[in-house]
Amino acid sequence: MPFRHLFVLIALLAALTPLAGAQSGGSDAARTAARFEGMRAKPEALLAFLSDMPKGADLHDHADGAVYAEDMLAWAIADGACYTPATLALIEPCAGGDVPLAYGLGKDPNLSAEIVRALSMQTFASRTESGHDHFFNTFGKFGAVNARHPDRILAAATSDAARSRVQYLELMTAVDIGAARDAAKAVAVAHPFEPANFDADDAALDAAFAKIVPAAIAHARALEAERLAALRCASAQPDRGCLVMVRYIQSVIRVDDPASVFAQTRLAFALANDSRSGFVAINYVAPEDAPVAVRDYVLHMRIIAYFHKKYPRAAIALHAGELTPAFVKPAALADHIRQAIEVAGATRIGHGVDVLGERDAAGLLREMASKHVLVEIALTSNDQILNVRGKAHPLPAYLAAGVPVALVTDDAGVSRSDLTHEFLRATLTYGFTYPQLKTFARNSVAYGFLPRTEKAAMERELERAFTAFEHEQALLQ
Ligand SMILES: [Zn+2]
């Protein structure tokens, strides 16, 4: 009888429903949160917990800065590369005055460790060079190796993200920037850049860009195939990085001259507007406090707004407010974040450290909250580059204002950090609860630049991962 079947089914379901939560007075999530509270005074236990915790996405990760110096040094040795004794920069191909790595490492047992320190913030102590300068100078010291192995850089960044239980990664990289720079130079002869006439500047690039954009999309696709090959994703033993979904953000070098920035921005938008490229957004990189970046900031925001109208599918994330009064004059502190949002149309802000120094900071925070502009918080990077940490950091102010926040790595390799340690630092510094950390992780996926259906799948995956993680944690009690 159907009725009887139904009754049996209900009885069966009731028997199978886990009652553990009811018996212990809480769900797995509540018990996990309680377990987390019990670990506050035990950083080692906290680290193990946070290593296993699903973290969603890393939304602010420079591919070049993500890789550990040891990996780059190993590639350079295998390449037969050299180094410059005065700076410990890795050089490929070797030139006059450089020393072959194999020779130097054979003679000096400390050289390997010294190179790792030169190429990262490992044990950095400011003597003649500031943290800011040492950090940014590392990029020039490993740039030659990275340029030879872009596939390995992306693969290593992806694999490292997977180790931190990141399921979705937006990697900043730069495809064919040289072609955009060359095009800007070539047209400058007949058409000097006119800041007041973007239409003319844009038209002057048309002929060159008819070739540059399809080539850049092809290069981006080829590079992605090489990344997957480097991770052995089609093999029987794929790297853990194959589990991470990756999209790219094209970087524009903001310390170039205006014509170059204009051409680079056009390329970035064209790439991010085309779903075949794997790119979803644009960002501006290089020190925001550099004299050229400060001088041209308003122009840059206008350039971004101009191209966004032409390429509306490309999203905009911007480094803005990665500043303190120690690095720039007060005028530059007044409105970088506001301009990034109101002029350029950025929907995510990288760092935003000087927000409380902006004109009408309270109004700006309200605007970010109401417009759902997420701020990407990189605590270790801000400490190392800007010397801002603890109570001096605006993270609590963002949260109090209801601005969405995600924790990010910025340059994990250079910083000698990873997303797990960013979660640990946030917890130890600000006393966040487990539910707050879950909000950071959920935000990171919700504010990613994936199309709606893919994002929904990512969000479901994160919730499944939380459920499994919390069930394991509840069993450990
Ligand atoms: Zn950054």
CSV table of C-alpha atoms and ligand atoms in Angstrom, one decimal:
chain,number,residue,atom,x,y,z
A,1,MET,CA,0.0,0.0,0.0
A,2,PRO,CA,1.4,3.4,-1.0
A,3,PHE,CA,0.5,4.9,2.4
A,4,ARG,CA,2.3,2.2,4.3
A,5,HIS,CA,5.3,2.6,2.1
A,6,LEU,CA,5.4,6.3,2.8
A,7,PHE,CA,5.2,5.6,6.6
A,8,VAL,CA,8.1,3.2,6.3
A,9,LEU,CA,10.1,5.7,4.4
A,10,ILE,CA,9.5,8.4,6.9
A,11,ALA,CA,10.5,6.1,9.7
A,12,LEU,CA,13.6,5.1,7.8
A,13,LEU,CA,14.6,8.7,7.2
A,14,ALA,CA,14.1,9.6,10.8
A,15,ALA,CA,16.4,6.7,11.8
A,16,LEU,CA,19.1,7.9,9.4
A,17,THR,CA,19.0,11.6,10.3
A,18,PRO,CA,22.1,12.4,12.3
A,19,LEU,CA,21.0,13.4,15.8
A,20,ALA,CA,24.5,14.2,17.0
A,21,GLY,CA,23.9,18.0,16.6
A,22,ALA,CA,20.7,17.8,18.7
A,23,GLN,CA,22.3,15.6,21.3
A,24,SER,CA,25.3,17.9,21.8
A,25,GLY,CA,23.3,21.1,21.6
A,26,GLY,CA,24.6,22.4,18.3
A,27,SER,CA,25.3,21.9,14.7
A,28,ASP,CA,28.7,20.9,13.2
A,29,ALA,CA,29.2,24.6,12.4
A,30,ALA,CA,28.5,25.7,15.9
A,31,ARG,CA,30.7,23.0,17.3
A,32,THR,CA,33.5,24.0,14.9
A,33,ALA,CA,33.2,27.6,16.0
A,34,ALA,CA,33.4,26.5,19.6
A,35,ARG,CA,36.5,24.4,18.9
A,36,PHE,CA,38.1,27.4,17.2
A,37,GLU,CA,37.5,29.5,20.3
A,38,GLY,CA,39.3,26.9,22.3
A,39,MET,CA,42.4,27.2,20.1
A,40,ARG,CA,42.9,31.0,20.6
A,41,ALA,CA,45.8,30.6,22.9
A,42,LYS,CA,47.4,27.8,20.8
A,43,PRO,CA,48.7,29.2,17.5
A,44,GLU,CA,50.0,25.7,16.4
A,45,ALA,CA,46.5,24.2,16.8
A,46,LEU,CA,45.1,27.3,15.1
A,47,LEU,CA,47.5,26.9,12.2
A,48,ALA,CA,46.5,23.2,11.7
A,49,PHE,CA,42.8,24.2,11.8
A,50,LEU,CA,43.3,27.1,9.3
A,51,SER,CA,45.4,24.9,7.0
A,52,ASP,CA,42.5,22.6,6.6
A,53,MET,CA,39.8,25.3,6.4
A,54,PRO,CA,38.3,25.9,3.0
A,55,LYS,CA,39.2,29.5,2.0
A,56,GLY,CA,37.3,30.0,-1.2
A,57,ALA,CA,39.3,32.3,-3.5
A,58,ASP,CA,42.5,34.3,-3.6
A,59,LEU,CA,41.4,37.4,-5.5
A,60,HIS,CA,44.7,39.4,-5.4
A,61,ASP,CA,47.7,37.3,-6.3
A,62,HIS,CA,50.5,38.5,-8.6
A,63,ALA,CA,51.8,35.5,-10.5
A,64,ASP,CA,55.4,36.9,-10.5
A,65,GLY,CA,55.4,37.5,-6.8
A,66,ALA,CA,53.6,34.3,-5.9
A,67,VAL,CA,56.5,32.0,-6.5
A,68,TYR,CA,59.1,31.1,-3.8
A,69,ALA,CA,62.7,32.1,-4.5
A,70,GLU,CA,63.9,28.6,-4.0
A,71,ASP,CA,61.8,27.4,-7.0
A,72,MET,CA,63.1,30.2,-9.2
A,73,LEU,CA,66.7,29.6,-8.1
A,74,ALA,CA,66.4,25.9,-9.0
A,75,TRP,CA,65.1,26.8,-12.5
A,76,ALA,CA,67.9,29.2,-13.0
A,77,ILE,CA,70.5,26.6,-12.0
A,78,ALA,CA,69.0,24.1,-14.4
A,79,ASP,CA,69.1,26.8,-17.1
A,80,GLY,CA,72.8,27.4,-16.6
A,81,ALA,CA,72.0,31.0,-15.5
A,82,CYS,CA,74.3,33.6,-13.8
A,83,TYR,CA,74.0,36.1,-11.0
A,84,THR,CA,75.3,39.6,-10.3
A,85,PRO,CA,77.5,39.5,-7.2
A,86,ALA,CA,76.7,43.1,-6.1
A,87,THR,CA,72.8,42.6,-6.1
A,88,LEU,CA,72.4,38.8,-6.2
A,89,ALA,CA,70.1,39.3,-9.2
A,90,LEU,CA,69.6,36.2,-11.3
A,91,ILE,CA,70.7,36.8,-14.9
A,92,GLU,CA,69.6,34.9,-18.1
A,93,PRO,CA,71.4,34.8,-20.5
A,94,CYS,CA,74.7,35.4,-18.8
A,95,ALA,CA,76.6,38.6,-19.7
A,96,GLY,CA,80.0,40.1,-19.0
A,97,GLY,CA,80.6,40.6,-15.3
A,98,ASP,CA,78.0,38.0,-14.2
A,99,VAL,CA,79.1,34.8,-12.5
A,100,PRO,CA,77.7,31.4,-13.4
A,101,LEU,CA,75.4,30.2,-10.6
A,102,ALA,CA,76.9,26.7,-10.6
A,103,TYR,CA,80.4,28.1,-10.0
A,104,GLY,CA,79.3,30.6,-7.3
A,105,LEU,CA,77.2,28.0,-5.4
A,106,GLY,CA,80.1,25.5,-5.5
A,107,LYS,CA,82.5,28.0,-4.0
A,108,ASP,CA,80.2,29.6,-1.4
A,109,PRO,CA,77.9,27.4,0.8
A,110,ASN,CA,75.9,30.5,2.0
A,111,LEU,CA,75.2,31.9,-1.5
A,112,SER,CA,72.0,29.9,-2.0
A,113,ALA,CA,70.5,31.3,1.2
A,114,GLU,CA,71.7,34.8,0.4
A,115,ILE,CA,70.0,34.7,-3.0
A,116,VAL,CA,66.7,33.6,-1.4
A,117,ARG,CA,66.9,36.6,1.0
A,118,ALA,CA,67.7,39.0,-1.9
A,119,LEU,CA,64.7,37.6,-3.8
A,120,SER,CA,62.2,37.8,-1.0
A,121,MET,CA,61.4,39.3,2.4
A,122,GLN,CA,62.9,36.3,4.2
A,123,THR,CA,64.5,37.6,7.5
A,124,PHE,CA,64.5,41.1,6.0
A,125,ALA,CA,65.7,43.8,8.4
A,126,SER,CA,65.9,47.3,7.3
A,127,ARG,CA,69.4,48.7,7.2
A,128,THR,CA,70.1,50.9,4.2
A,129,GLU,CA,67.1,49.7,2.1
A,130,SER,CA,63.4,50.2,3.2
A,131,GLY,CA,61.0,47.2,3.3
A,132,HIS,CA,59.1,49.0,0.5
A,133,ASP,CA,62.2,49.2,-1.7
A,134,HIS,CA,63.5,45.7,-0.9
A,135,PHE,CA,60.1,44.3,-1.7
A,136,PHE,CA,59.7,46.0,-5.1
A,137,ASN,CA,63.4,45.5,-6.0
A,138,THR,CA,63.0,41.7,-5.8
A,139,PHE,CA,60.9,41.7,-9.0
A,140,GLY,CA,63.9,43.0,-11.0
A,141,LYS,CA,66.2,40.3,-9.4
A,142,PHE,CA,64.1,37.3,-10.5
A,143,GLY,CA,62.4,38.9,-13.6
A,144,ALA,CA,64.8,37.2,-16.1
A,145,VAL,CA,64.0,33.7,-14.8
A,146,ASN,CA,60.3,34.3,-14.7
A,147,ALA,CA,60.3,35.7,-18.2
A,148,ARG,CA,61.8,32.4,-19.4
A,149,HIS,CA,59.3,30.2,-17.5
A,150,PRO,CA,55.9,31.9,-17.6
A,151,ASP,CA,54.2,28.5,-17.6
A,152,ARG,CA,56.0,27.3,-14.5
A,153,ILE,CA,55.3,30.5,-12.7
A,154,LEU,CA,51.5,30.1,-13.3
A,155,ALA,CA,51.7,26.4,-12.4
A,156,ALA,CA,53.6,27.0,-9.2
A,157,ALA,CA,51.2,29.8,-8.1
A,158,THR,CA,48.2,27.5,-8.7
A,159,SER,CA,49.8,24.5,-6.9
A,160,ASP,CA,50.7,26.7,-3.9
A,161,ALA,CA,47.1,28.1,-3.8
A,162,ALA,CA,45.7,24.6,-3.7
A,163,ARG,CA,47.9,23.8,-0.7
A,164,SER,CA,46.1,26.7,1.1
A,165,ARG,CA,42.7,25.2,0.2
A,166,VAL,CA,41.9,27.8,-2.4
A,167,GLN,CA,39.4,26.6,-4.9
A,168,TYR,CA,39.3,29.6,-7.2
A,169,LEU,CA,42.2,31.9,-8.1
A,170,GLU,CA,42.4,35.2,-10.0
A,171,LEU,CA,46.0,35.6,-11.0
A,172,MET,CA,47.4,38.9,-12.1
A,173,THR,CA,49.8,38.5,-15.0
A,174,ALA,CA,50.7,40.5,-18.2
A,175,VAL,CA,50.4,39.0,-21.6
A,176,ASP,CA,52.0,40.8,-24.6
A,177,ILE,CA,52.6,44.1,-22.7
A,178,GLY,CA,55.7,44.6,-24.9
A,179,ALA,CA,53.5,44.6,-28.0
A,180,ALA,CA,51.3,47.3,-26.5
A,181,ARG,CA,54.3,49.4,-25.4
A,182,ASP,CA,55.9,49.1,-28.9
A,183,ALA,CA,52.6,50.1,-30.6
A,184,ALA,CA,52.4,53.2,-28.3
A,185,LYS,CA,56.0,54.2,-29.3
A,186,ALA,CA,55.4,53.6,-33.0
A,187,VAL,CA,52.3,55.7,-33.3
A,188,ALA,CA,53.8,58.5,-31.1
A,189,VAL,CA,55.9,59.7,-34.1
A,190,ALA,CA,52.9,60.7,-36.2
A,191,HIS,CA,50.4,61.2,-33.3
A,192,PRO,CA,51.8,62.5,-30.0
A,193,PHE,CA,49.5,61.3,-27.1
A,194,GLU,CA,46.8,63.8,-26.4
A,195,PRO,CA,45.4,63.5,-22.9
A,196,ALA,CA,42.3,65.6,-23.9
A,197,ASN,CA,41.5,63.5,-27.0
A,198,PHE,CA,41.3,59.8,-26.2
A,199,ASP,CA,39.3,59.1,-29.4
A,200,ALA,CA,42.2,60.3,-31.5
A,201,ASP,CA,44.7,58.4,-29.3
A,202,ASP,CA,42.6,55.3,-29.6
A,203,ALA,CA,42.1,55.6,-33.4
A,204,ALA,CA,45.9,55.9,-33.8
A,205,LEU,CA,46.3,52.5,-32.3
A,206,ASP,CA,43.7,50.7,-34.4
A,207,ALA,CA,45.9,49.4,-37.1
A,208,ALA,CA,48.4,47.9,-34.7
A,209,PHE,CA,45.8,46.5,-32.4
A,210,ALA,CA,44.0,44.7,-35.2
A,211,LYS,CA,46.9,42.3,-35.0
A,212,ILE,CA,47.9,42.7,-31.3
A,213,VAL,CA,44.6,41.6,-29.8
A,214,PRO,CA,44.1,38.3,-31.6
A,215,ALA,CA,47.8,37.5,-31.1
A,216,ALA,CA,47.5,38.2,-27.3
A,217,ILE,CA,44.3,36.0,-27.0
A,218,ALA,CA,46.2,33.2,-28.8
A,219,HIS,CA,49.2,33.7,-26.5
A,220,ALA,CA,47.0,33.6,-23.4
A,221,ARG,CA,45.3,30.4,-24.5
A,222,ALA,CA,48.7,28.8,-25.3
A,223,LEU,CA,50.1,29.8,-21.9
A,224,GLU,CA,47.0,28.4,-20.2
A,225,ALA,CA,47.6,25.1,-22.0
A,226,GLU,CA,51.2,25.1,-21.0
A,227,ARG,CA,50.2,25.8,-17.3
A,228,LEU,CA,47.9,22.7,-17.4
A,229,ALA,CA,50.7,20.6,-19.0
A,230,ALA,CA,53.2,21.8,-16.3
A,231,LEU,CA,50.7,20.6,-13.7
A,232,ARG,CA,50.2,17.3,-15.6
A,233,CYS,CA,46.4,17.9,-15.4
A,234,ALA,CA,45.7,15.3,-18.2
A,235,SER,CA,47.8,12.6,-16.6
A,236,ALA,CA,47.0,9.9,-14.1
A,237,GLN,CA,48.8,11.8,-11.4
A,238,PRO,CA,47.7,15.4,-11.7
A,239,ASP,CA,49.2,18.1,-9.4
A,240,ARG,CA,46.8,19.3,-6.7
A,241,GLY,CA,46.8,22.7,-8.6
A,242,CYS,CA,44.6,21.1,-11.2
A,243,LEU,CA,41.7,21.3,-8.7
A,244,VAL,CA,41.9,25.1,-8.7
A,245,MET,CA,39.8,27.1,-11.1
A,246,VAL,CA,42.0,29.9,-12.5
A,247,ARG,CA,41.0,33.1,-14.3
A,248,TYR,CA,43.4,35.9,-15.1
A,249,ILE,CA,43.7,39.7,-14.5
A,250,GLN,CA,45.8,41.6,-17.0
A,251,SER,CA,48.2,44.0,-15.3
A,252,VAL,CA,48.9,47.5,-16.6
A,253,ILE,CA,52.3,49.0,-15.5
A,254,ARG,CA,51.2,52.4,-14.0
A,255,VAL,CA,54.7,53.9,-13.9
A,256,ASP,CA,55.0,53.9,-17.7
A,257,ASP,CA,54.4,57.1,-19.7
A,258,PRO,CA,50.8,58.0,-20.5
A,259,ALA,CA,50.9,56.7,-24.1
A,260,SER,CA,52.1,53.3,-23.0
A,261,VAL,CA,49.6,53.1,-20.1
A,262,PHE,CA,46.8,54.0,-22.6
A,263,ALA,CA,47.9,51.3,-25.0
A,264,GLN,CA,48.4,48.7,-22.2
A,265,THR,CA,44.9,49.6,-20.9
A,266,ARG,CA,43.3,49.0,-24.3
A,267,LEU,CA,45.0,45.6,-24.5
A,268,ALA,CA,43.9,44.7,-21.0
A,269,PHE,CA,40.3,45.6,-21.7
A,270,ALA,CA,40.3,43.8,-25.0
A,271,LEU,CA,41.6,40.6,-23.4
A,272,ALA,CA,39.3,40.8,-20.4
A,273,ASN,CA,36.3,41.5,-22.6
A,274,ASP,CA,36.8,38.3,-24.6
A,275,SER,CA,35.9,35.1,-22.7
A,276,ARG,CA,38.2,33.0,-24.9
A,277,SER,CA,41.2,34.7,-23.3
A,278,GLY,CA,40.7,33.3,-19.8
A,279,PHE,CA,41.1,37.0,-18.6
A,280,VAL,CA,38.2,38.5,-16.7
A,281,ALA,CA,39.5,41.9,-15.4
A,282,ILE,CA,42.1,44.6,-15.5
A,283,ASN,CA,44.3,46.0,-12.7
A,284,TYR,CA,47.1,48.6,-12.5
A,285,VAL,CA,50.3,47.5,-10.9
A,286,ALA,CA,53.8,48.9,-9.8
A,287,PRO,CA,54.1,51.2,-6.7
A,288,GLU,CA,51.2,53.5,-6.4
A,289,ASP,CA,53.5,56.0,-4.7
A,290,ALA,CA,56.0,56.2,-7.6
A,291,PRO,CA,56.2,59.8,-8.8
A,292,VAL,CA,54.8,59.0,-12.3
A,293,ALA,CA,51.9,57.0,-10.8
A,294,VAL,CA,51.0,59.9,-8.5
A,295,ARG,CA,51.4,62.5,-11.2
A,296,ASP,CA,49.2,60.6,-13.7
A,297,TYR,CA,46.7,59.1,-11.3
A,298,VAL,CA,43.7,61.2,-12.4
A,299,LEU,CA,44.6,60.6,-16.1
A,300,HIS,CA,44.8,56.9,-15.5
A,301,MET,CA,41.3,56.8,-13.9
A,302,ARG,CA,39.9,58.6,-16.9
A,303,ILE,CA,41.7,56.2,-19.3
A,304,ILE,CA,40.1,53.2,-17.5
A,305,ALA,CA,36.6,54.9,-17.6
A,306,TYR,CA,37.1,55.5,-21.3
A,307,PHE,CA,37.9,51.9,-22.2
A,308,HIS,CA,35.3,50.5,-19.9
A,309,LYS,CA,32.6,52.0,-22.1
A,310,LYS,CA,34.0,50.2,-25.1
A,311,TYR,CA,34.6,46.9,-23.3
A,312,PRO,CA,31.8,46.6,-20.7
A,313,ARG,CA,32.3,42.9,-20.0
A,314,ALA,CA,35.8,43.5,-18.6
A,315,ALA,CA,35.8,43.9,-14.8
A,316,ILE,CA,37.9,46.4,-12.9
A,317,ALA,CA,40.0,45.8,-9.8
A,318,LEU,CA,42.4,48.5,-8.8
A,319,HIS,CA,45.3,48.9,-6.4
A,320,ALA,CA,44.2,52.1,-4.6
A,321,GLY,CA,45.2,53.6,-1.3
A,322,GLU,CA,48.3,51.4,-1.0
A,323,LEU,CA,49.8,54.5,0.6
A,324,THR,CA,50.8,56.2,3.8
A,325,PRO,CA,52.0,59.8,4.5
A,326,ALA,CA,55.5,58.3,4.7
A,327,PHE,CA,55.5,57.7,1.0
A,328,VAL,CA,53.4,60.5,-0.7
A,329,LYS,CA,52.4,64.1,-0.1
A,330,PRO,CA,49.0,64.6,1.6
A,331,ALA,CA,47.3,65.5,-1.7
A,332,ALA,CA,47.8,61.9,-3.0
A,333,LEU,CA,46.2,60.5,0.1
A,334,ALA,CA,43.0,62.6,-0.3
A,335,ASP,CA,41.1,60.7,-3.0
A,336,HIS,CA,42.8,57.7,-4.7
A,337,ILE,CA,40.3,55.1,-3.5
A,338,ARG,CA,37.4,57.5,-4.2
A,339,GLN,CA,38.6,58.2,-7.7
A,340,ALA,CA,39.2,54.5,-8.4
A,341,ILE,CA,35.5,53.8,-7.6
A,342,GLU,CA,33.8,57.0,-8.8
A,343,VAL,CA,35.9,57.8,-11.9
A,344,ALA,CA,37.3,54.5,-13.0
A,345,GLY,CA,34.4,52.3,-11.9
A,346,ALA,CA,36.4,49.8,-9.9
A,347,THR,CA,34.3,47.2,-8.1
A,348,ARG,CA,37.2,45.9,-6.1
A,349,ILE,CA,39.9,47.8,-4.3
A,350,GLY,CA,43.3,46.4,-3.6
A,351,HIS,CA,44.7,47.3,-0.2
A,352,GLY,CA,42.8,50.6,0.5
A,353,VAL,CA,45.2,51.1,3.4
A,354,ASP,CA,44.9,54.9,3.5
A,355,VAL,CA,41.1,55.0,3.5
A,356,LEU,CA,40.9,56.8,6.8
A,357,GLY,CA,43.2,59.5,5.4
A,358,GLU,CA,40.9,60.2,2.5
A,359,ARG,CA,38.7,63.3,2.4
A,360,ASP,CA,35.3,62.4,3.9
A,361,ALA,CA,36.5,59.0,4.9
A,362,ALA,CA,33.2,58.1,6.6
A,363,GLY,CA,31.3,59.0,3.4
A,364,LEU,CA,33.7,56.9,1.3
A,365,LEU,CA,33.2,53.9,3.6
A,366,ARG,CA,29.4,54.3,3.4
A,367,GLU,CA,29.7,54.5,-0.4
A,368,MET,CA,31.8,51.3,-0.6
A,369,ALA,CA,29.3,49.5,1.6
A,370,SER,CA,26.3,50.6,-0.4
A,371,LYS,CA,27.9,50.0,-3.8
A,372,HIS,CA,29.2,46.6,-2.6
A,373,VAL,CA,32.8,47.5,-3.4
A,374,LEU,CA,35.0,44.8,-1.9
A,375,VAL,CA,38.4,45.6,-0.4
A,376,GLU,CA,41.1,43.0,-0.9
A,377,ILE,CA,43.1,43.0,2.4
A,378,ALA,CA,46.8,41.8,2.3
A,379,LEU,CA,48.0,42.1,5.9
A,380,THR,CA,51.5,40.7,5.5
A,381,SER,CA,52.2,42.8,2.4
A,382,ASN,CA,50.9,46.0,4.1
A,383,ASP,CA,53.2,45.3,7.1
A,384,GLN,CA,56.3,44.6,4.9
A,385,ILE,CA,55.8,47.4,2.3
A,386,LEU,CA,54.0,50.1,4.1
A,387,ASN,CA,54.9,49.4,7.7
A,388,VAL,CA,51.2,49.3,8.6
A,389,ARG,CA,49.9,46.6,10.9
A,390,GLY,CA,47.7,45.9,13.9
A,391,LYS,CA,45.7,48.9,15.2
A,392,ALA,CA,47.1,51.2,12.5
A,393,HIS,CA,45.5,49.0,9.8
A,394,PRO,CA,42.0,50.0,8.6
A,395,LEU,CA,40.6,46.4,8.4
A,396,PRO,CA,38.4,46.9,11.5
A,397,ALA,CA,37.1,50.2,10.2
A,398,TYR,CA,36.1,48.5,6.9
A,399,LEU,CA,34.3,45.8,8.8
A,400,ALA,CA,32.6,48.3,11.1
A,401,ALA,CA,31.3,50.2,8.1
A,402,GLY,CA,29.9,47.1,6.5
A,403,VAL,CA,32.4,47.1,3.5
A,404,PRO,CA,32.8,43.6,2.1
A,405,VAL,CA,36.3,42.2,2.8
A,406,ALA,CA,38.3,39.3,1.5
A,407,LEU,CA,41.8,38.3,2.7
A,408,VAL,CA,44.4,37.9,-0.1
A,409,THR,CA,48.1,37.1,-0.4
A,410,ASP,CA,49.3,39.8,-2.9
A,411,ASP,CA,52.8,38.3,-3.4
A,412,ALA,CA,53.0,35.1,-1.3
A,413,GLY,CA,56.5,34.1,-2.6
A,414,VAL,CA,58.1,37.5,-2.0
A,415,SER,CA,56.3,37.9,1.4
A,416,ARG,CA,57.1,34.3,2.4
A,417,SER,CA,53.4,33.9,3.4
A,418,ASP,CA,50.4,32.1,2.0
A,419,LEU,CA,46.6,32.4,2.4
A,420,THR,CA,46.6,30.1,5.5
A,421,HIS,CA,49.1,32.5,7.2
A,422,GLU,CA,47.0,35.5,6.2
A,423,PHE,CA,44.0,33.9,7.9
A,424,LEU,CA,46.2,33.1,10.9
A,425,ARG,CA,47.6,36.7,11.1
A,426,ALA,CA,44.1,38.1,10.9
A,427,THR,CA,42.9,35.8,13.7
A,428,LEU,CA,45.8,36.5,16.0
A,429,THR,CA,45.7,40.3,15.4
A,430,TYR,CA,42.0,41.0,15.4
A,431,GLY,CA,40.5,38.1,17.3
A,432,PHE,CA,38.1,37.1,14.5
A,433,THR,CA,35.7,34.3,15.1
A,434,TYR,CA,35.2,31.3,12.8
A,435,PRO,CA,32.0,32.7,11.4
A,436,GLN,CA,33.8,35.9,10.5
A,437,LEU,CA,36.5,33.9,8.7
A,438,LYS,CA,33.8,32.0,6.8
A,439,THR,CA,32.4,35.4,5.7
A,440,PHE,CA,35.8,36.4,4.3
A,441,ALA,CA,36.0,33.1,2.4
A,442,ARG,CA,32.4,33.4,1.1
A,443,ASN,CA,33.1,37.0,0.0
A,444,SER,CA,36.1,35.9,-1.9
A,445,VAL,CA,34.0,33.7,-4.1
A,446,ALA,CA,31.0,36.0,-4.2
A,447,TYR,CA,33.1,39.0,-5.4
A,448,GLY,CA,35.1,37.0,-7.9
A,449,PHE,CA,34.8,38.0,-11.5
A,450,LEU,CA,33.3,34.7,-12.8
A,451,PRO,CA,30.1,34.7,-14.9
A,452,ARG,CA,27.0,34.1,-12.8
A,453,THR,CA,26.5,30.3,-13.4
A,454,GLU,CA,30.2,29.5,-12.8
A,455,LYS,CA,30.1,31.6,-9.7
A,456,ALA,CA,27.1,29.8,-8.4
A,457,ALA,CA,28.8,26.5,-8.9
A,458,MET,CA,31.9,27.8,-7.0
A,459,GLU,CA,29.6,29.0,-4.2
A,460,ARG,CA,28.0,25.6,-3.9
A,461,GLU,CA,31.4,23.9,-3.9
A,462,LEU,CA,32.5,26.2,-1.1
A,463,GLU,CA,29.4,25.3,1.0
A,464,ARG,CA,30.0,21.6,0.4
A,465,ALA,CA,33.6,22.1,1.5
A,466,PHE,CA,32.5,23.9,4.7
A,467,THR,CA,30.0,21.1,5.5
A,468,ALA,CA,32.7,18.4,5.1
A,469,PHE,CA,35.3,20.4,7.1
A,470,GLU,CA,32.9,21.2,9.9
A,471,HIS,CA,31.8,17.6,10.1
A,472,GLU,CA,35.5,16.5,10.5
A,473,GLN,CA,36.1,19.2,13.1
A,474,ALA,CA,33.0,18.1,15.1
A,475,LEU,CA,34.3,14.5,15.1
A,476,LEU,CA,37.6,15.7,16.6
A,477,GLN,CA,36.0,17.1,19.7
B,1,ZN,ZN,49.1,43.8,-5.4
